[in-house]
Coordinates of N, CA and C in Angstrom, one line a residue:
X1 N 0.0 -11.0 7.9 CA -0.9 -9.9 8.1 C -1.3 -9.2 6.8
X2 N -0.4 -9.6 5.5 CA -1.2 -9.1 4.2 C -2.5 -9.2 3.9
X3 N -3.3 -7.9 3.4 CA -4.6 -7.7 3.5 C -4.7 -7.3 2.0
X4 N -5.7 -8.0 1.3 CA -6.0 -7.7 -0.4 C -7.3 -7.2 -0.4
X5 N -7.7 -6.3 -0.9 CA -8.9 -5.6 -0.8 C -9.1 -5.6 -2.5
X6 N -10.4 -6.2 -3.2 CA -10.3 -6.3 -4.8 C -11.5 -5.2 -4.7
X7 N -11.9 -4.6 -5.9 CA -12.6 -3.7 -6.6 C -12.6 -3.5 -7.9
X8 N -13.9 -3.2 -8.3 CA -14.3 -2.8 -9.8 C -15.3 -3.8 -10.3
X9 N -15.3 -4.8 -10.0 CA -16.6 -5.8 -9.9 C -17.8 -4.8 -9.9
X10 N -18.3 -6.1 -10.8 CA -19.8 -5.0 -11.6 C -20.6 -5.9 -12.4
X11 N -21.6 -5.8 -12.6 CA -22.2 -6.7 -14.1 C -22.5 -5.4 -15.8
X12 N -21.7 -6.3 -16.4 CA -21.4 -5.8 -17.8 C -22.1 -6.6 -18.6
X13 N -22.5 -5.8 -20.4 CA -22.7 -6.8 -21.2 C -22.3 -7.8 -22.0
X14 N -22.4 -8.7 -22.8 CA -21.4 -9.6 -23.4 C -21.0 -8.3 -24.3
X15 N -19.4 -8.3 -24.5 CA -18.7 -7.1 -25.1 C -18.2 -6.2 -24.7
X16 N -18.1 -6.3 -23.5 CA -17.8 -5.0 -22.8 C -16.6 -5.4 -21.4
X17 N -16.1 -4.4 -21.6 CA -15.1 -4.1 -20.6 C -15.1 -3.9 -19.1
X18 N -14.6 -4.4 -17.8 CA -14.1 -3.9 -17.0 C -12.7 -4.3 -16.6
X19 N -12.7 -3.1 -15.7 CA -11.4 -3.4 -14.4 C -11.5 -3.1 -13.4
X20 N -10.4 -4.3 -13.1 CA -10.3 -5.0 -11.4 C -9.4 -4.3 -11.2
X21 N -9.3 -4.1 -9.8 CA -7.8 -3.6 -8.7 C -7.9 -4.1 -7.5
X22 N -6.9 -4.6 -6.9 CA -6.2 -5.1 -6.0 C -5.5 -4.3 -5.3
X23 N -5.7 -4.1 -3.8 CA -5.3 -3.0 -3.4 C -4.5 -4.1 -1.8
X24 N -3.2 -3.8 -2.0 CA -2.3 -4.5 -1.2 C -1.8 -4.0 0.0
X25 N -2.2 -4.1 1.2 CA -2.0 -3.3 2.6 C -0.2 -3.9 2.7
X26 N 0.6 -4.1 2.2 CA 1.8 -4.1 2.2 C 2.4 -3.5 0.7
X27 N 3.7 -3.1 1.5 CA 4.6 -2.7 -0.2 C 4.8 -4.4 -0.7
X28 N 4.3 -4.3 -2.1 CA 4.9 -5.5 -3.0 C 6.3 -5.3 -3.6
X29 N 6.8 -6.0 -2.9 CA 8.5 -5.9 -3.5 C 8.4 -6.7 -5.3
X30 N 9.4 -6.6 -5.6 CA 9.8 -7.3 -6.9 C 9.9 -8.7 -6.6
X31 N 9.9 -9.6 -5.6 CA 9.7 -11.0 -5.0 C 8.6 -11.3 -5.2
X32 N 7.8 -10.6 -5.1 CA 6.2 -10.5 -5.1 C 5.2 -11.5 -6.5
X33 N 4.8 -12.4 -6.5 CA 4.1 -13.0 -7.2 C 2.5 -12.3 -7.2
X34 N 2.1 -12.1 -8.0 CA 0.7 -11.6 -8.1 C -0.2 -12.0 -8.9
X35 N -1.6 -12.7 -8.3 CA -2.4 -13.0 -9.4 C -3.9 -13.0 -9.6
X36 N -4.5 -13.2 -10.1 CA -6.2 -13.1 -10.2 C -6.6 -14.5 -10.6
X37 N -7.6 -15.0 -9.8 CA -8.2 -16.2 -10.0 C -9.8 -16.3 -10.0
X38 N -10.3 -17.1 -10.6 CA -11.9 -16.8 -10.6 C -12.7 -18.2 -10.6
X39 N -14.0 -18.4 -10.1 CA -14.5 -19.4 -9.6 C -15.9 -18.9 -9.8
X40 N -16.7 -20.1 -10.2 CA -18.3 -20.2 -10.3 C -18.6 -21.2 -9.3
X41 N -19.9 -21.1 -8.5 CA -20.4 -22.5 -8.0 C -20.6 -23.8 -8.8
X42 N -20.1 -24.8 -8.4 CA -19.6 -26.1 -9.1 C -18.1 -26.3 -9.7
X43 N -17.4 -25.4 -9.7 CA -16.0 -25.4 -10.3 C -15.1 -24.7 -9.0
X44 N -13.7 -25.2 -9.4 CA -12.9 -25.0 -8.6 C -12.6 -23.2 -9.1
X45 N -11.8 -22.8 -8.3 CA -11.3 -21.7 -8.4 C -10.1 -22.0 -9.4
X46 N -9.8 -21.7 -10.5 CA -8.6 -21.3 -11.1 C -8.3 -19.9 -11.5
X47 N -6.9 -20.5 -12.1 CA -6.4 -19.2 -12.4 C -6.7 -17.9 -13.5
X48 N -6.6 -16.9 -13.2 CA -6.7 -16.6 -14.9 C -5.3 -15.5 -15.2
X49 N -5.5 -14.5 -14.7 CA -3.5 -14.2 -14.8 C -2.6 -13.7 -13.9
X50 N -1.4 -13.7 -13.7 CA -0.5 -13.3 -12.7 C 0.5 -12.1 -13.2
X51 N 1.1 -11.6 -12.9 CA 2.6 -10.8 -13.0 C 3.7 -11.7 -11.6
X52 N 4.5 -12.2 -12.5 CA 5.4 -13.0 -11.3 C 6.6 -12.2 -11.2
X53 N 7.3 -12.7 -10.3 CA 8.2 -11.8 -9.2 C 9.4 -11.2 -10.2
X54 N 9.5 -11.7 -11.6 CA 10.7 -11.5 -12.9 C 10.0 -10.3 -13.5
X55 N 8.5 -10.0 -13.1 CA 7.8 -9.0 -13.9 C 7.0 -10.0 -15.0
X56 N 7.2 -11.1 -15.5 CA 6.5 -11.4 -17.0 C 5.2 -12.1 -16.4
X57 N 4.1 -11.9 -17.3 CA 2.9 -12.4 -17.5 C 2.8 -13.6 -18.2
X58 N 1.7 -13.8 -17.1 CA 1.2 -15.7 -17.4 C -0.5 -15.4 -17.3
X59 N -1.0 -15.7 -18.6 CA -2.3 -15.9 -18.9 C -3.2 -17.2 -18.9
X60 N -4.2 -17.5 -18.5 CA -5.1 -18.7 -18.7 C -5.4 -18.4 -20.2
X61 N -5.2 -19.8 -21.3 CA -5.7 -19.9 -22.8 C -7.3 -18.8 -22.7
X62 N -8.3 -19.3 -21.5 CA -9.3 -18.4 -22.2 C -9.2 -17.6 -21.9
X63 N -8.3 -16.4 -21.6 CA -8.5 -14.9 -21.8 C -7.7 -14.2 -22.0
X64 N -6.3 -15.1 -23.2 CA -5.3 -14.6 -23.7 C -6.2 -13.7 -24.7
X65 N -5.6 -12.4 -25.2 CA -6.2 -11.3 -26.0 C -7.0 -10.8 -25.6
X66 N -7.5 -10.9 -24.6 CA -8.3 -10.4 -24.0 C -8.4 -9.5 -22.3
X67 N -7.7 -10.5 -21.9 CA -7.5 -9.6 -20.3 C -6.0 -9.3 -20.7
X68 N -5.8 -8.4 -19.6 CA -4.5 -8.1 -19.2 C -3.9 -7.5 -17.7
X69 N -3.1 -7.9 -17.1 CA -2.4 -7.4 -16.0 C -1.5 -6.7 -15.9
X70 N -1.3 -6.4 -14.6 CA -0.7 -5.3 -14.5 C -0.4 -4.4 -12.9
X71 N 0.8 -4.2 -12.5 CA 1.2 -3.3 -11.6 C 1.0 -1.6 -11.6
X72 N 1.2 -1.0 -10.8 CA 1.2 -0.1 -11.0 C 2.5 0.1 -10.4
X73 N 3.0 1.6 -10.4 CA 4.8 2.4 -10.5 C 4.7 2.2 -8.4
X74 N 4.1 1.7 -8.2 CA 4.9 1.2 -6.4 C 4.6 0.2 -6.2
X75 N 3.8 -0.8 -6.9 CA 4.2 -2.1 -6.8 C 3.3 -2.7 -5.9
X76 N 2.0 -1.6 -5.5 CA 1.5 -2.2 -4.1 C -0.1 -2.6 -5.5
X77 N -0.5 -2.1 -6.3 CA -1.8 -2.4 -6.5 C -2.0 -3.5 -8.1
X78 N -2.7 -3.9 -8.3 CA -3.0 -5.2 -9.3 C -4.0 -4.7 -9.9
X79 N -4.0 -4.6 -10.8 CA -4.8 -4.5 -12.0 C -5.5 -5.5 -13.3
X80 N -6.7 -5.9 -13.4 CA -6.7 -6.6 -14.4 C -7.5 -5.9 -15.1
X81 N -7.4 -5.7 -16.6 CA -8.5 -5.3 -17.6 C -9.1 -6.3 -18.4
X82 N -9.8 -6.0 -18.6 CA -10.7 -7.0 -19.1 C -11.6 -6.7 -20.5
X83 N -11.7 -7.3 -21.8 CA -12.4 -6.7 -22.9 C -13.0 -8.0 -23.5
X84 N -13.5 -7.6 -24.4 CA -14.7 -9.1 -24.8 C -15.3 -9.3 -24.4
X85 N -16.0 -9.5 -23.0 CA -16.1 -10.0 -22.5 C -17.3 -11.2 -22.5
X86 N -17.2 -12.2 -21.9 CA -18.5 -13.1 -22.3 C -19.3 -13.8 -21.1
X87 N -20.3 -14.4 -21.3 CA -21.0 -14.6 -20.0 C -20.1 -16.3 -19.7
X88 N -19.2 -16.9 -20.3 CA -18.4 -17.8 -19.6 C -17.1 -16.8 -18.5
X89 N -17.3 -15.4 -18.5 CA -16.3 -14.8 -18.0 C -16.9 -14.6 -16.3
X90 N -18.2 -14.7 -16.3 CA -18.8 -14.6 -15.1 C -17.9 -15.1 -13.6
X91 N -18.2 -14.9 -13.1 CA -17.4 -15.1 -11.6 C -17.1 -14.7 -10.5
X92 N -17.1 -15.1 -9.4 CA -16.0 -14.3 -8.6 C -14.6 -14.1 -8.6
X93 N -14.1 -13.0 -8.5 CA -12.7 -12.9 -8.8 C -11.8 -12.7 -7.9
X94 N -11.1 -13.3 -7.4 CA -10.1 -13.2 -6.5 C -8.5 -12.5 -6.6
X95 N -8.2 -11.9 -5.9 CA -6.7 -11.4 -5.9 C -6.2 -12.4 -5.2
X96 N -4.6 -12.5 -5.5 CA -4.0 -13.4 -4.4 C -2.2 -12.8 -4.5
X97 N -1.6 -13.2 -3.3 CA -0.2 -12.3 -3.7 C 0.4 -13.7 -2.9
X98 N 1.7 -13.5 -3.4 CA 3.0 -14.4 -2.5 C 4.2 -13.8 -2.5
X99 N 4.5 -13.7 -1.3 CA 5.7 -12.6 -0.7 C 7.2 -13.5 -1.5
X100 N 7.3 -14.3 -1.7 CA 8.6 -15.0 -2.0 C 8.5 -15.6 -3.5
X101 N 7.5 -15.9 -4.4 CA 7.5 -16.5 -5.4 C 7.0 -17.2 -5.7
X102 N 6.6 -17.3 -6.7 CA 5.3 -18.7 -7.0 C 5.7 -19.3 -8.3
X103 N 5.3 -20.9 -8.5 CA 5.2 -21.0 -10.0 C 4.8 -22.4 -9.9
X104 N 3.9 -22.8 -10.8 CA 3.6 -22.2 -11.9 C 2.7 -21.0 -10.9
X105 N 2.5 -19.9 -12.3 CA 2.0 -18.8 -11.2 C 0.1 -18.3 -11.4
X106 N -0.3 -20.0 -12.0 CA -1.5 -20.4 -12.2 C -2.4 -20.8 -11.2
X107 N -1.5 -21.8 -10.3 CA -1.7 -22.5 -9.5 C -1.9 -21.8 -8.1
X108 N -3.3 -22.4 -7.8 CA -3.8 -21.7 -6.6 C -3.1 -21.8 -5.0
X109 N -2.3 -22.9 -5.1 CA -1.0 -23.5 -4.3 C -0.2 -22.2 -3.9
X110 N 0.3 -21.9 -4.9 CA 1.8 -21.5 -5.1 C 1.1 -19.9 -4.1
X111 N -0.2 -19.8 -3.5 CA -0.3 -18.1 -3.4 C -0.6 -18.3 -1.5
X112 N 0.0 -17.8 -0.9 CA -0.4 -17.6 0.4 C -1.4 -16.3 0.9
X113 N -1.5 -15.4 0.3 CA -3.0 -14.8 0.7 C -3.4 -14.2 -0.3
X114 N -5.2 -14.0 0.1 CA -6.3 -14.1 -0.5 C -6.7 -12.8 -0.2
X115 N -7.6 -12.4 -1.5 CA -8.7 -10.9 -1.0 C -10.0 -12.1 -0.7
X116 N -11.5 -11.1 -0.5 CA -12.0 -11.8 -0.2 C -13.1 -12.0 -1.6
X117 N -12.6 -11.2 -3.1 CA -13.5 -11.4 -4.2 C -14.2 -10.0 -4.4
X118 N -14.4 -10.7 -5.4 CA -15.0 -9.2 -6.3 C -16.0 -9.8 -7.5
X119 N -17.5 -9.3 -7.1 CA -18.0 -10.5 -8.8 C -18.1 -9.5 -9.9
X120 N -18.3 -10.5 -10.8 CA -18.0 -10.1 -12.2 C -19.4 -10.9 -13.1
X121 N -20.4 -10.0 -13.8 CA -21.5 -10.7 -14.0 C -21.6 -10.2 -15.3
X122 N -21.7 -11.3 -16.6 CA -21.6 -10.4 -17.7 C -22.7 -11.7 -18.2
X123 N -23.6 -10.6 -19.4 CA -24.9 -11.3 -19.4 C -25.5 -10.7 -20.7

């Protein structure tokens, strides 16, 4: 019955910043796998970054130095920031959480529930 509600989705310009939040209708314990994944029409959904259940970050190559994750001090909401940004960053963005652990914590497998998206339009 975990419920992911994403926000901050918007259209920016090439260079510019936003952020996403994930807003998690359960407490996220430290078990808690957490991640953001994004998808265009004709491509699969992949990953782009997680905070896994040890605390450490796992980024997708294209938007190491550039995005970043992140919890907040209860563990219930997900954060991603985002800078540079370019019109390959376009998408919908998905939250996803797994109550027991995931890994790799890339892999769209490893997550048992879904928000329902947030787009992201940079142009």
């Amino acid at each position: 019955h975990v419920q992911l509600v994403e926000s901050g989705g918007g259209s920016v310009q090439t260079g510019g910043s936003l952020r996403l939040s994930c807003r998690v209708s359960e407490f996220t314990s430290s078990s808690y796998c957490m991640g953001w994944f994004r998808q265009i029409p004709g491509k699969e959904r992949e990953g782009v970054a997680a905070v896994n259940y040890d605390g450490s970050a796992t980024y997708a190559d294209s938007v190491k130095g550039r995005f970043t994750v992140s919890k907040d001090s209860a563990k219930n909401i997900l954060t991603l920031r985002m800078s540079s940004l370019k019109p390959e960053d376009t998408a919908m963005y998905y939250c996803a959480a797994e109550p027991v652990g995931c890994w790799p914590p890339l892999l769209r497998s490893a997550y048992a529930h879904w928000g329902q998206g947030t787009q992201v339009t940079v142009s």
